[in-house]
Every structure is written in structure tokens, then in C-alpha cells.
């Protein structure tokens, strides 16, 4: 062990578990690639103001959880706590919305940073795969994203997740609701901080987990009763399309989400095997965000799924992904001459796309075969001086244990045939 440890709230991804992470990222990305989403990558940090304006000045993410710093050049930057603001910023900067093809559909995968209190499923460095569809107001687009997330989870074998769905209204009806909720909250017995929050961001109070607060909220006005006709019709259409697609969802009028940019459709994927950090993914429509960061009106919708929590959900359901063995062939040379000859064969096999590894470091037969076993390789090729003198290598089937000599000039073709 070295003097250093991974920082609090972080962990390292190591083989073999890291293979599951890659497979999860891939499984989430596959339905997106298959549905017209192009890959985007943005910097790991952005101007602090982008998140303050985008995610919301009064959110926990911005006030408590951001890794903000000043550079030597005097720029105020923050490690990205989420992807939506960055992706929209990048799309606007590159004028993707002017290329004529709306919506602009983008997907991304990467690291995000929030200074949260670490616990199982909640980390300071975590991984998301996300999707954003920018510049179209169409209930089918909202439905598409929910359907694709559902498909991603299902393709991993997950069954214990649920989709919670809500509408947060738009700039017509939400202010009316907001005022009504504020009136109600002012009449409650709440501590000072919560009362202050009620003034700045009353919807967040609905998300307060404390039982004494929740108890007082039983009769709080709910947004559903305040939705304008346009929002109601839009939401009904999203629900109808989900039903038609066979995606089960639960209406959750209390679902508010922790970011300020949402309008209309909001949703969360929760997994019941995860305890308190049960949200494996979430998203929604953000029709006003572009204007909030200085762009034109571009109604948009998206989601981000948490890779770390999806891996935990797989564990909770006891699902082991069928991961292909990393190595197919393992070469074991006995002696100097064999080392050169087999190393050349290894290179040849690799160039053919056959996953091959080599016993490095001049290990004896026993140690090298142990490594061959551990590698998960289906075949080992072993050669010593006597084999080479006869122009052969020993080909060992690691499953059956059978071993037979194969001509040095035939071995590559033989392995290629056997491995299909
Ligand atoms: P979010 O709900 O903040 O949404 O994060 C999405 C997912 O990221 C969560 O459901 C969770 O699985 C994972 N996640 C968040 N924080 C942590 C953490 N501290 N540790 C582990 N996993 C975490 C967003 O980030 C929005 N940008 C989603 C979106 C995209 N909305 C529209 N487009």
C-alpha cells in the first residue's frame, strides 16, 4: 500500500469488476445510438456561472455540492456536477441547432462531481450516461427517452425498477401553483431555514425527507390541480404513448427533482433494492434552460442514468452480466528461443483480433499455467526446446484439459478455426 488513498467519497474501478461498468455504459448507450443520438463530449469543468444559472442558484447542487475554484488566471470554474447545462452550452456554441435538423439528439458518458455526504450509492465522483434531445416540443420525444431508458435497464436484465412520472407545468401555470404552495407553507410550523427555502424555492420543500415536515405536507396543494390545459394535454399524450409502448409508470405528483431547469415532463427511475439512494436515473423536459443561459428558445428533454447505481442494482438483483472472457489464448514459453517464437505468434494472433496474452517475466511452467488458468483463456499454447526442435507447439484446451502438438506453421490457423 502507498501513503495515499482514493479521496473520500470516491472509489477505484478495478478489474474484473470494471468490466461490468463498461458493459453497463455500453448497454445504456446502445438504444441511444440506435435511435439517432450522436456522441458528445464536453470538458470536465465549466464556468461556475453556467451551473449557477442553469442548474439553479438555490439548489443544493449549486449552493452546497459544487467543486468550485478559481484558476491561476482568475477564471471561476467548477467541476461539472451534471451534464445537461454543459451539453446545451456546447450545442449552442457550435450552432448545432441552426444546422436545420431539430431536435439535435446527443448522448454522453462521463464523470460528474458533487460534494455530497458519501454513503452507499452516493459518491463525490460518479458516472452517468445521459441523453439530451434539444429543440423540439413533442410528447413523442419525452416518451422516446423514457422508453429507451426502460429498454436499457431491461437489456441488462433488471426488473426491480419503477418509473415515476410527473409534470411540473410551464411558465404559465407553475407560477400560480408556486404562489399557492408558498401561501400554504407560510402557515406551517417550519424551522427558519426551511421557511427561507419556501420563499426561494418552495417546490424543493416538498422533497424534504424529514417525517415532521412530511406530516405537515399531507394537505399541500399539488401541482396536478394547477396544470394549464396545454400542459395537461401534453402530459396526457406522453402517458398515452408510454402505455402504448407497454412501459409501466407510476404517477407521482410529489416528484420535484433537485434541479431547477425542469418544466412539464419529469421522471425518475427508482430501484427498490437500493435503500435510500434509490434513484438510478432521472430527467425531464427543460424548455427554458436555453434562454436561462443566454440562448434562443429551445424546448428540450433529456435524462441521465447513474452507472454506479445501475451496477448496484444489478448486484441487488443478483444479476451477473455475461461478460466475454478477456483472454482467449495464453502463450507459455519455456526458454529463450520459445519466448521469441511464441511472442511472434502472440502478435500474429492479436493482429487477427484474437485476444491473446503471454507469460511474461520468465516464469516456470507451473506458475505460468496458473496465470493461464486465471486469465480465463480457452486455450494455452506451450512450447519448450524439444517442441521447437520438432517444429510444434503444445495446444492445450483449458476446458477439457486435452493437449496435443500442432505444427508451428499451423497453430495460428488452427486457433482461428477453433475460436470461430
Ligand atoms: P440527477 O437526478 O441529478 O439528474 O442525476 C441522474 C442520476 O445520476 C441519478 O439518478 C443517480 O443515479 C446518479 N447520481 C446523481 N448523483 C449521484 C451521486 N452523488 N452518486 C452516485 N450517483 C449519482 C441530472 O444529473 C440531470 N442532468 C439529468 C437530466 C438530463 N435531465 C435532463 N437531461
Tab-separated table of C-alpha atoms and ligand atoms in Angstrom:
chain	number	residue	atom	x	y	z
A	1	UNK	CA	0.000	0.000	0.000
A	2	UNK	CA	1.169	3.521	-0.681
A	3	UNK	CA	0.826	6.517	1.598
A	4	UNK	CA	-2.167	7.632	-0.425
A	5	UNK	CA	-5.760	6.544	-0.623
A	6	UNK	CA	-8.577	7.397	-3.004
A	7	UNK	CA	-10.224	10.640	-1.787
A	8	UNK	CA	-13.261	10.368	0.488
A	9	UNK	CA	-16.438	9.547	-1.407
A	10	UNK	CA	-14.595	8.069	-4.369
A	11	UNK	CA	-13.528	4.582	-5.336
A	12	UNK	CA	-11.396	2.993	-7.993
A	13	UNK	CA	-12.772	0.801	-10.722
A	14	UNK	CA	-10.590	-2.260	-10.961
A	15	UNK	CA	-10.647	-5.453	-12.982
A	16	UNK	CA	-12.559	-7.668	-13.039
A	17	UNK	CA	-15.452	-5.503	-11.693
A	18	UNK	CA	-14.602	-2.654	-14.050
A	19	UNK	CA	-15.753	-4.863	-16.945
A	20	UNK	CA	-19.282	-4.708	-15.538
A	21	UNK	CA	-19.106	-0.896	-15.556
A	22	UNK	CA	-18.067	-0.843	-19.186
A	23	UNK	CA	-20.858	-3.256	-20.057
A	24	UNK	CA	-23.427	-1.088	-18.247
A	25	UNK	CA	-22.280	2.057	-20.054
A	26	UNK	CA	-22.452	0.177	-23.312
A	27	UNK	CA	-25.929	-1.199	-22.572
A	28	UNK	CA	-27.257	2.288	-21.808
A	29	UNK	CA	-25.648	3.781	-24.904
A	30	UNK	CA	-26.818	1.071	-27.320
A	31	UNK	CA	-30.511	2.074	-27.526
A	32	UNK	CA	-29.464	5.725	-27.920
A	33	UNK	CA	-27.056	5.039	-30.785
A	34	UNK	CA	-29.833	3.032	-32.337
A	35	UNK	CA	-32.235	5.988	-32.143
A	36	UNK	CA	-30.393	8.831	-33.798
A	37	UNK	CA	-28.375	10.170	-30.857
A	38	UNK	CA	-24.822	11.313	-31.683
A	39	UNK	CA	-21.977	11.167	-29.180
A	40	UNK	CA	-20.857	14.390	-27.499
A	41	UNK	CA	-18.017	15.013	-25.073
A	42	UNK	CA	-17.586	18.261	-23.160
A	43	UNK	CA	-14.894	19.387	-20.678
A	44	UNK	CA	-14.924	18.107	-17.107
A	45	UNK	CA	-15.169	21.698	-15.875
A	46	UNK	CA	-17.107	24.767	-16.946
A	47	UNK	CA	-17.685	28.305	-15.798
A	48	UNK	CA	-19.311	28.312	-12.347
A	49	UNK	CA	-21.953	30.680	-13.696
A	50	UNK	CA	-23.169	28.137	-16.243
A	51	UNK	CA	-24.237	25.816	-13.441
A	52	UNK	CA	-25.423	28.604	-11.145
A	53	UNK	CA	-27.728	29.886	-13.870
A	54	UNK	CA	-28.557	26.543	-15.426
A	55	UNK	CA	-28.984	24.137	-12.518
A	56	UNK	CA	-30.247	26.881	-10.226
A	57	UNK	CA	-28.813	29.356	-7.734
A	58	UNK	CA	-30.843	27.918	-4.849
A	59	UNK	CA	-30.353	24.182	-5.468
A	60	UNK	CA	-28.283	22.014	-3.137
A	61	UNK	CA	-26.119	21.112	-6.113
A	62	UNK	CA	-25.032	24.716	-6.612
A	63	UNK	CA	-25.038	26.015	-3.029
A	64	UNK	CA	-23.501	23.021	-1.252
A	65	UNK	CA	-22.176	20.421	-3.620
A	66	UNK	CA	-20.151	22.140	-6.303
A	67	UNK	CA	-16.391	21.776	-6.565
A	68	UNK	CA	-15.794	25.420	-7.486
A	69	UNK	CA	-12.374	27.009	-7.728
A	70	UNK	CA	-10.510	29.926	-9.153
A	71	UNK	CA	-7.756	29.242	-11.673
A	72	UNK	CA	-4.352	30.906	-11.612
A	73	UNK	CA	-5.682	33.032	-14.482
A	74	UNK	CA	-8.598	34.219	-12.362
A	75	UNK	CA	-11.379	32.207	-14.039
A	76	UNK	CA	-14.133	30.887	-11.795
A	77	UNK	CA	-14.686	27.276	-12.769
A	78	UNK	CA	-16.461	24.243	-11.340
A	79	UNK	CA	-16.096	20.517	-11.870
A	80	UNK	CA	-19.285	19.553	-13.640
A	81	UNK	CA	-21.983	18.335	-11.212
A	82	UNK	CA	-24.213	17.220	-14.110
A	83	UNK	CA	-24.254	17.108	-17.894
A	84	UNK	CA	-27.297	18.936	-19.229
A	85	UNK	CA	-26.091	22.527	-18.883
A	86	UNK	CA	-22.725	21.649	-20.481
A	87	UNK	CA	-24.265	19.772	-23.391
A	88	UNK	CA	-26.690	22.583	-24.130
A	89	UNK	CA	-23.880	25.148	-23.823
A	90	UNK	CA	-21.774	23.150	-26.308
A	91	UNK	CA	-24.657	22.690	-28.760
A	92	UNK	CA	-25.422	26.419	-28.694
A	93	UNK	CA	-21.756	27.353	-29.026
A	94	UNK	CA	-21.389	25.141	-32.111
A	95	UNK	CA	-24.732	26.311	-33.508
A	96	UNK	CA	-25.909	22.719	-33.832
A	97	UNK	CA	-29.480	23.992	-33.509
A	98	UNK	CA	-29.033	26.104	-36.633
A	99	UNK	CA	-27.976	23.212	-38.834
A	100	UNK	CA	-31.665	22.731	-39.565
A	101	UNK	CA	-32.214	19.339	-38.083
A	102	UNK	CA	-34.201	19.679	-34.878
A	103	UNK	CA	-34.194	18.108	-32.440
A	104	UNK	CA	-30.446	17.840	-32.007
A	105	UNK	CA	-30.072	14.471	-30.305
A	106	UNK	CA	-26.917	13.878	-28.269
A	107	UNK	CA	-25.660	11.265	-25.821
A	108	UNK	CA	-22.728	11.384	-23.434
A	109	UNK	CA	-20.890	9.349	-20.854
A	110	UNK	CA	-18.525	10.549	-18.189
A	111	UNK	CA	-17.545	11.532	-14.669
A	112	UNK	CA	-19.504	14.006	-12.550
A	113	UNK	CA	-18.636	15.563	-9.205
A	114	UNK	CA	-20.778	16.532	-6.253
A	115	UNK	CA	-19.547	17.304	-2.767
A	116	UNK	CA	-22.206	15.171	-1.096
A	117	UNK	CA	-22.157	13.243	2.164
A	118	UNK	CA	-20.851	9.877	0.971
A	119	UNK	CA	-22.815	6.716	1.617
A	120	UNK	CA	-23.614	3.567	-0.312
A	121	UNK	CA	-24.754	4.656	-3.769
A	122	UNK	CA	-23.853	8.307	-3.158
A	123	UNK	CA	-20.373	9.356	-4.167
A	124	UNK	CA	-18.420	12.541	-4.771
A	125	UNK	CA	-17.230	11.239	-8.083
A	126	UNK	CA	-19.742	9.217	-10.056
A	127	UNK	CA	-20.532	8.196	-13.559
A	128	UNK	CA	-23.516	8.956	-15.777
A	129	UNK	CA	-24.626	8.105	-19.257
A	130	UNK	CA	-27.016	10.764	-20.496
A	131	UNK	CA	-29.091	11.835	-23.461
A	132	UNK	CA	-30.417	15.228	-24.494
A	133	UNK	CA	-32.869	16.000	-27.313
A	134	UNK	CA	-32.613	19.707	-27.974
A	135	UNK	CA	-35.033	21.982	-29.797
A	136	UNK	CA	-38.348	20.187	-30.112
A	137	UNK	CA	-41.557	20.222	-28.160
A	138	UNK	CA	-43.177	16.907	-28.900
A	139	UNK	CA	-44.600	14.445	-26.369
A	140	UNK	CA	-43.249	11.602	-28.501
A	141	UNK	CA	-39.730	12.810	-27.746
A	142	UNK	CA	-40.358	12.681	-23.993
A	143	UNK	CA	-41.841	9.219	-24.442
A	144	UNK	CA	-38.918	8.103	-26.616
A	145	UNK	CA	-36.402	8.918	-23.908
A	146	UNK	CA	-38.330	7.094	-21.191
A	147	UNK	CA	-38.797	4.091	-23.479
A	148	UNK	CA	-35.067	3.999	-24.292
A	149	UNK	CA	-34.057	4.104	-20.626
A	150	UNK	CA	-36.543	1.328	-19.897
A	151	UNK	CA	-35.055	-0.673	-22.761
A	152	UNK	CA	-31.510	-0.112	-21.449
A	153	UNK	CA	-32.377	-1.358	-17.948
A	154	UNK	CA	-34.270	-4.333	-19.347
A	155	UNK	CA	-31.420	-5.285	-21.666
A	156	UNK	CA	-29.279	-5.615	-18.539
A	157	UNK	CA	-31.822	-7.994	-17.049
A	158	UNK	CA	-33.067	-5.537	-14.422
A	159	UNK	CA	-36.676	-5.971	-13.332
A	160	UNK	CA	-36.875	-4.283	-9.916
A	161	UNK	CA	-37.065	-0.714	-11.147
A	162	UNK	CA	-40.059	1.604	-11.462
A	163	UNK	CA	-40.688	4.737	-13.492
A	164	UNK	CA	-42.097	7.688	-11.548
A	165	UNK	CA	-43.709	10.324	-13.725
A	166	UNK	CA	-44.904	13.866	-13.125
A	167	UNK	CA	-45.483	17.161	-14.885
A	168	UNK	CA	-44.067	20.356	-13.388
A	169	UNK	CA	-46.121	22.651	-15.599
A	170	UNK	CA	-44.788	25.545	-17.642
A	171	UNK	CA	-44.207	29.272	-17.269
A	172	UNK	CA	-47.969	29.879	-17.419
A	173	UNK	CA	-49.230	27.574	-14.720
A	174	UNK	CA	-46.258	26.913	-12.474
A	175	UNK	CA	-46.043	30.449	-11.014
A	176	UNK	CA	-49.700	30.208	-9.971
A	177	UNK	CA	-49.023	26.912	-8.236
A	178	UNK	CA	-45.821	28.240	-6.721
A	179	UNK	CA	-47.699	31.119	-5.093
A	180	UNK	CA	-50.402	28.805	-3.749
A	181	UNK	CA	-47.788	26.446	-2.319
A	182	UNK	CA	-45.943	29.350	-0.731
A	183	UNK	CA	-49.122	30.539	0.936
A	184	UNK	CA	-49.662	27.084	2.336
A	185	UNK	CA	-46.040	26.691	3.533
A	186	UNK	CA	-46.073	30.057	5.317
A	187	UNK	CA	-48.806	28.727	7.579
A	188	UNK	CA	-46.779	25.693	8.740
A	189	UNK	CA	-44.585	25.160	11.755
A	190	UNK	CA	-41.189	25.040	9.999
A	191	UNK	CA	-37.669	25.922	11.037
A	192	UNK	CA	-36.136	29.096	9.721
A	193	UNK	CA	-34.013	27.547	7.004
A	194	UNK	CA	-36.989	25.687	5.596
A	195	UNK	CA	-39.123	28.828	5.682
A	196	UNK	CA	-36.375	30.613	3.782
A	197	UNK	CA	-36.346	27.814	1.237
A	198	UNK	CA	-40.113	28.142	0.917
A	199	UNK	CA	-39.580	31.719	-0.205
A	200	UNK	CA	-36.844	30.969	-2.733
A	201	UNK	CA	-37.731	27.513	-3.976
A	202	UNK	CA	-40.988	26.248	-2.443
A	203	UNK	CA	-41.202	23.118	-4.600
A	204	UNK	CA	-37.979	21.849	-3.012
A	205	UNK	CA	-39.714	21.801	0.368
A	206	UNK	CA	-41.974	19.045	-0.959
A	207	UNK	CA	-38.814	16.948	-1.272
A	208	UNK	CA	-37.912	17.382	2.416
A	209	UNK	CA	-37.396	13.890	3.789
A	210	UNK	CA	-37.931	14.695	7.489
A	211	UNK	CA	-41.053	12.979	8.861
A	212	UNK	CA	-42.243	16.012	10.857
A	213	UNK	CA	-42.124	18.098	7.683
A	214	UNK	CA	-43.703	15.391	5.541
A	215	UNK	CA	-46.562	15.067	8.034
A	216	UNK	CA	-47.398	18.748	7.650
A	217	UNK	CA	-47.340	18.454	3.868
A	218	UNK	CA	-50.197	15.974	3.608
A	219	UNK	CA	-52.661	18.653	2.564
A	220	UNK	CA	-50.263	20.732	0.493
A	221	UNK	CA	-51.701	21.874	-2.833
A	222	UNK	CA	-50.496	19.654	-5.643
A	223	UNK	CA	-49.299	20.829	-8.996
A	224	UNK	CA	-51.550	18.494	-10.936
A	225	UNK	CA	-54.545	20.555	-9.850
A	226	UNK	CA	-52.944	23.709	-11.249
A	227	UNK	CA	-51.716	22.480	-14.650
A	228	UNK	CA	-52.949	24.613	-17.557
A	229	UNK	CA	-54.835	22.921	-20.395
A	230	UNK	CA	-51.795	22.833	-22.689
A	231	UNK	CA	-49.655	21.144	-20.014
A	232	UNK	CA	-52.436	18.714	-19.170
A	233	UNK	CA	-52.892	17.706	-22.810
A	234	UNK	CA	-49.129	17.377	-23.304
A	235	UNK	CA	-48.772	15.192	-20.239
A	236	UNK	CA	-51.731	13.024	-21.175
A	237	UNK	CA	-50.158	12.408	-24.581
A	238	UNK	CA	-46.832	11.339	-23.010
A	239	UNK	CA	-48.692	8.925	-20.737
A	240	UNK	CA	-50.686	7.548	-23.657
A	241	UNK	CA	-47.552	6.908	-25.712
A	242	UNK	CA	-45.886	5.131	-22.783
A	243	UNK	CA	-48.932	2.947	-22.290
A	244	UNK	CA	-48.980	2.110	-25.994
A	245	UNK	CA	-45.296	1.143	-25.768
A	246	UNK	CA	-46.032	-1.120	-22.820
A	247	UNK	CA	-43.830	0.877	-20.421
A	248	UNK	CA	-45.388	0.811	-16.974
A	249	UNK	CA	-45.143	4.036	-14.971
A	250	UNK	CA	-46.462	5.445	-11.736
A	251	UNK	CA	-47.875	8.947	-11.492
A	252	UNK	CA	-46.038	10.726	-8.706
A	253	UNK	CA	-47.464	14.216	-8.165
A	254	UNK	CA	-44.807	14.863	-5.491
A	255	UNK	CA	-41.830	14.228	-7.777
A	256	UNK	CA	-39.916	17.537	-7.964
A	257	UNK	CA	-36.247	16.654	-8.754
A	258	UNK	CA	-33.238	18.550	-7.454
A	259	UNK	CA	-32.502	20.777	-10.434
A	260	UNK	CA	-34.339	23.991	-11.259
A	261	UNK	CA	-34.494	23.809	-15.026
A	262	UNK	CA	-37.345	21.343	-15.339
A	263	UNK	CA	-40.681	22.123	-16.949
A	264	UNK	CA	-43.547	19.791	-17.820
A	265	UNK	CA	-42.454	16.137	-18.022
A	266	UNK	CA	-40.203	14.938	-15.190
A	267	UNK	CA	-39.397	11.372	-14.330
A	268	UNK	CA	-37.200	9.256	-12.150
A	269	UNK	CA	-36.194	5.621	-12.345
A	270	UNK	CA	-36.035	4.126	-8.877
A	271	UNK	CA	-34.807	0.700	-7.876
A	272	UNK	CA	-36.297	-0.939	-4.832
A	273	UNK	CA	-33.176	-2.907	-3.901
A	274	UNK	CA	-31.005	0.139	-3.218
A	275	UNK	CA	-32.173	1.574	0.104
A	276	UNK	CA	-32.174	5.354	0.472
A	277	UNK	CA	-30.213	6.162	-2.711
A	278	UNK	CA	-32.832	4.525	-4.864
A	279	UNK	CA	-32.795	6.799	-7.937
A	280	UNK	CA	-30.894	5.001	-10.676
A	281	UNK	CA	-31.741	7.677	-13.235
A	282	UNK	CA	-33.766	10.775	-13.827
A	283	UNK	CA	-34.602	13.524	-16.223
A	284	UNK	CA	-37.258	15.580	-17.847
A	285	UNK	CA	-38.096	18.481	-20.065
A	286	UNK	CA	-36.252	21.802	-19.710
A	287	UNK	CA	-37.941	24.199	-22.089
A	288	UNK	CA	-36.486	27.343	-20.508
A	289	UNK	CA	-32.855	26.353	-19.928
A	290	UNK	CA	-31.510	27.620	-23.233
A	291	UNK	CA	-32.856	31.098	-22.561
A	292	UNK	CA	-31.577	30.933	-18.980
A	293	UNK	CA	-28.025	30.542	-20.299
A	294	UNK	CA	-28.398	33.220	-22.968
A	295	UNK	CA	-29.569	31.124	-25.934
A	296	UNK	CA	-32.727	31.217	-28.046
A	297	UNK	CA	-35.920	29.405	-27.053
A	298	UNK	CA	-35.137	25.702	-27.489
A	299	UNK	CA	-37.552	23.377	-25.752
A	300	UNK	CA	-35.628	20.217	-24.854
A	301	UNK	CA	-35.811	17.000	-22.904
A	302	UNK	CA	-33.262	14.513	-21.578
A	303	UNK	CA	-32.132	12.150	-18.873
A	304	UNK	CA	-29.062	10.839	-17.141
A	305	UNK	CA	-28.712	7.338	-15.734
A	306	UNK	CA	-26.266	6.684	-12.909
A	307	UNK	CA	-23.793	3.986	-13.848
A	308	UNK	CA	-22.624	3.345	-10.264
A	309	UNK	CA	-26.170	2.822	-9.018
A	310	UNK	CA	-27.122	0.704	-12.005
A	311	UNK	CA	-24.217	-1.595	-11.118
A	312	UNK	CA	-25.501	-1.687	-7.507
A	313	UNK	CA	-28.972	-2.536	-8.842
A	314	UNK	CA	-27.510	-5.468	-10.770
A	315	UNK	CA	-25.870	-6.678	-7.552
A	316	UNK	CA	-29.134	-6.229	-5.651
A	317	UNK	CA	-30.929	-8.424	-8.179
A	318	UNK	CA	-28.084	-10.956	-8.242
A	319	UNK	CA	-27.514	-10.407	-11.950
A	320	UNK	CA	-24.128	-11.326	-13.372
A	321	UNK	CA	-23.687	-9.958	-16.847
A	322	UNK	CA	-22.485	-12.495	-19.382
A	323	UNK	CA	-19.086	-10.920	-19.918
A	324	UNK	CA	-16.930	-12.434	-22.632
A	325	UNK	CA	-13.652	-13.818	-21.311
A	326	UNK	CA	-10.935	-11.195	-21.624
A	327	UNK	CA	-8.343	-13.596	-22.980
A	328	UNK	CA	-8.888	-16.432	-25.456
A	329	UNK	CA	-5.338	-17.705	-25.845
A	330	UNK	CA	-2.487	-17.727	-23.351
A	331	UNK	CA	1.062	-18.419	-24.539
A	332	UNK	CA	3.590	-20.090	-22.256
A	333	UNK	CA	7.200	-20.183	-23.485
A	334	UNK	CA	9.774	-22.387	-21.811
A	335	UNK	CA	13.200	-20.947	-22.539
A	336	UNK	CA	14.704	-18.093	-24.533
A	337	UNK	CA	14.141	-19.475	-28.022
A	338	UNK	CA	10.499	-20.316	-27.269
A	339	UNK	CA	9.989	-16.834	-25.884
A	340	UNK	CA	10.866	-15.252	-29.222
A	341	UNK	CA	8.911	-17.741	-31.314
A	342	UNK	CA	5.755	-17.620	-29.180
A	343	UNK	CA	5.871	-13.856	-28.811
A	344	UNK	CA	5.736	-13.610	-32.608
A	345	UNK	CA	2.714	-15.949	-32.627
A	346	UNK	CA	1.024	-13.816	-29.973
A	347	UNK	CA	1.452	-10.730	-32.120
A	348	UNK	CA	0.062	-12.575	-35.145
A	349	UNK	CA	-2.995	-13.783	-33.195
A	350	UNK	CA	-3.655	-10.306	-31.834
A	351	UNK	CA	-3.481	-8.803	-35.292
A	352	UNK	CA	-6.222	-11.259	-36.281
A	353	UNK	CA	-8.324	-9.913	-33.434
A	354	UNK	CA	-7.894	-12.923	-31.138
A	355	UNK	CA	-7.497	-11.840	-27.511
A	356	UNK	CA	-4.142	-13.257	-26.528
A	357	UNK	CA	-1.813	-12.903	-23.576
A	358	UNK	CA	1.679	-14.063	-22.792
A	359	UNK	CA	3.529	-15.388	-19.750
A	360	UNK	CA	5.970	-12.560	-19.113
A	361	UNK	CA	8.830	-12.499	-16.696
A	362	UNK	CA	10.310	-15.928	-17.431
A	363	UNK	CA	8.075	-17.886	-15.064
A	364	UNK	CA	8.385	-21.649	-14.740
A	365	UNK	CA	5.740	-23.931	-16.278
A	366	UNK	CA	3.731	-24.283	-13.086
A	367	UNK	CA	3.423	-20.567	-12.336
A	368	UNK	CA	2.756	-19.743	-15.982
A	369	UNK	CA	-0.049	-22.337	-16.232
A	370	UNK	CA	-1.594	-20.896	-13.093
A	371	UNK	CA	-1.679	-17.496	-14.798
A	372	UNK	CA	-3.101	-19.084	-17.952
A	373	UNK	CA	-5.895	-20.509	-15.803
A	374	UNK	CA	-6.577	-17.221	-14.061
A	375	UNK	CA	-6.714	-15.380	-17.381
A	376	UNK	CA	-9.818	-17.359	-18.324
A	377	UNK	CA	-8.214	-18.316	-21.625
A	378	UNK	CA	-9.865	-21.133	-23.532
A	379	UNK	CA	-6.541	-22.336	-24.975
A	380	UNK	CA	-2.943	-22.315	-23.861
A	381	UNK	CA	-0.035	-22.790	-26.221
A	382	UNK	CA	3.092	-24.137	-24.598
A	383	UNK	CA	6.459	-24.626	-26.239
A	384	UNK	CA	9.879	-25.723	-24.989
A	385	UNK	CA	13.122	-26.504	-26.755
A	386	UNK	CA	12.108	-30.012	-27.692
A	387	UNK	CA	8.802	-28.861	-29.218
A	388	UNK	CA	10.577	-26.264	-31.312
A	389	UNK	CA	13.129	-28.827	-32.498
A	390	UNK	CA	10.162	-30.877	-33.739
A	391	UNK	CA	8.522	-27.794	-35.268
A	392	UNK	CA	5.450	-27.932	-32.997
A	393	UNK	CA	3.798	-26.228	-30.013
A	394	UNK	CA	1.564	-27.941	-27.478
A	395	UNK	CA	-2.034	-26.776	-27.762
A	396	UNK	CA	-3.941	-27.248	-24.533
A	397	UNK	CA	-7.711	-26.988	-24.301
A	398	UNK	CA	-8.151	-25.395	-20.857
A	399	UNK	CA	-11.718	-26.672	-20.527
A	400	UNK	CA	-11.195	-30.366	-21.292
A	401	UNK	CA	-7.531	-30.474	-20.275
A	402	UNK	CA	-6.640	-32.219	-23.543
A	403	UNK	CA	-3.290	-31.423	-25.014
A	404	UNK	CA	-1.811	-32.215	-28.453
A	405	UNK	CA	1.054	-30.992	-30.613
A	406	UNK	CA	0.219	-28.712	-33.520
A	407	UNK	CA	2.679	-27.617	-36.223
A	408	UNK	CA	4.262	-24.249	-35.599
A	409	UNK	CA	3.105	-23.077	-39.020
A	410	UNK	CA	-0.445	-24.347	-38.445
A	411	UNK	CA	-1.100	-23.088	-34.917
A	412	UNK	CA	-2.452	-19.656	-35.805
A	413	UNK	CA	-4.892	-21.013	-38.402
A	414	UNK	CA	-5.877	-23.835	-36.028
A	415	UNK	CA	-6.729	-21.389	-33.223
A	416	UNK	CA	-8.584	-19.140	-35.618
A	417	UNK	CA	-10.771	-22.083	-36.714
A	418	UNK	CA	-11.370	-23.336	-33.197
A	419	UNK	CA	-12.314	-19.916	-31.839
A	420	UNK	CA	-14.699	-19.359	-34.712
B	1	LIG	P1	-29.788	13.756	-11.457
B	1	LIG	O1	-31.083	13.181	-10.999
B	1	LIG	O2	-29.150	14.766	-10.582
B	1	LIG	O3	-30.067	14.365	-12.894
B	1	LIG	O4	-28.744	12.590	-11.709
B	1	LIG	C1	-29.061	11.484	-12.512
B	1	LIG	C2	-28.591	10.208	-11.876
B	1	LIG	O5	-27.188	10.282	-11.580
B	1	LIG	C3	-29.230	9.889	-10.546
B	1	LIG	O6	-30.483	9.268	-10.731
B	1	LIG	C4	-28.218	8.935	-9.939
B	1	LIG	O7	-28.395	7.627	-10.443
B	1	LIG	C5	-26.917	9.478	-10.443
B	1	LIG	N1	-26.272	10.278	-9.376
B	1	LIG	C6	-26.511	11.567	-9.073
B	1	LIG	N2	-25.748	11.964	-8.026
B	1	LIG	C7	-25.032	10.882	-7.656
B	1	LIG	C8	-24.049	10.632	-6.632
B	1	LIG	N3	-23.651	11.581	-5.783
B	1	LIG	N4	-23.518	9.381	-6.542
B	1	LIG	C9	-23.901	8.404	-7.412
B	1	LIG	N5	-24.800	8.592	-8.376
B	1	LIG	C10	-25.363	9.805	-8.518
B	1	LIG	C11	-29.160	15.012	-13.665
B	1	LIG	O8	-27.971	14.991	-13.449
B	1	LIG	C12	-29.759	15.661	-14.889
B	1	LIG	N6	-28.682	16.309	-15.638
B	1	LIG	C13	-30.493	14.646	-15.736
B	1	LIG	C14	-31.073	15.243	-16.969
B	1	LIG	C15	-30.590	15.183	-18.221
B	1	LIG	N7	-32.183	15.992	-17.028
B	1	LIG	C16	-32.393	16.368	-18.283
B	1	LIG	N8	-31.428	15.894	-19.017
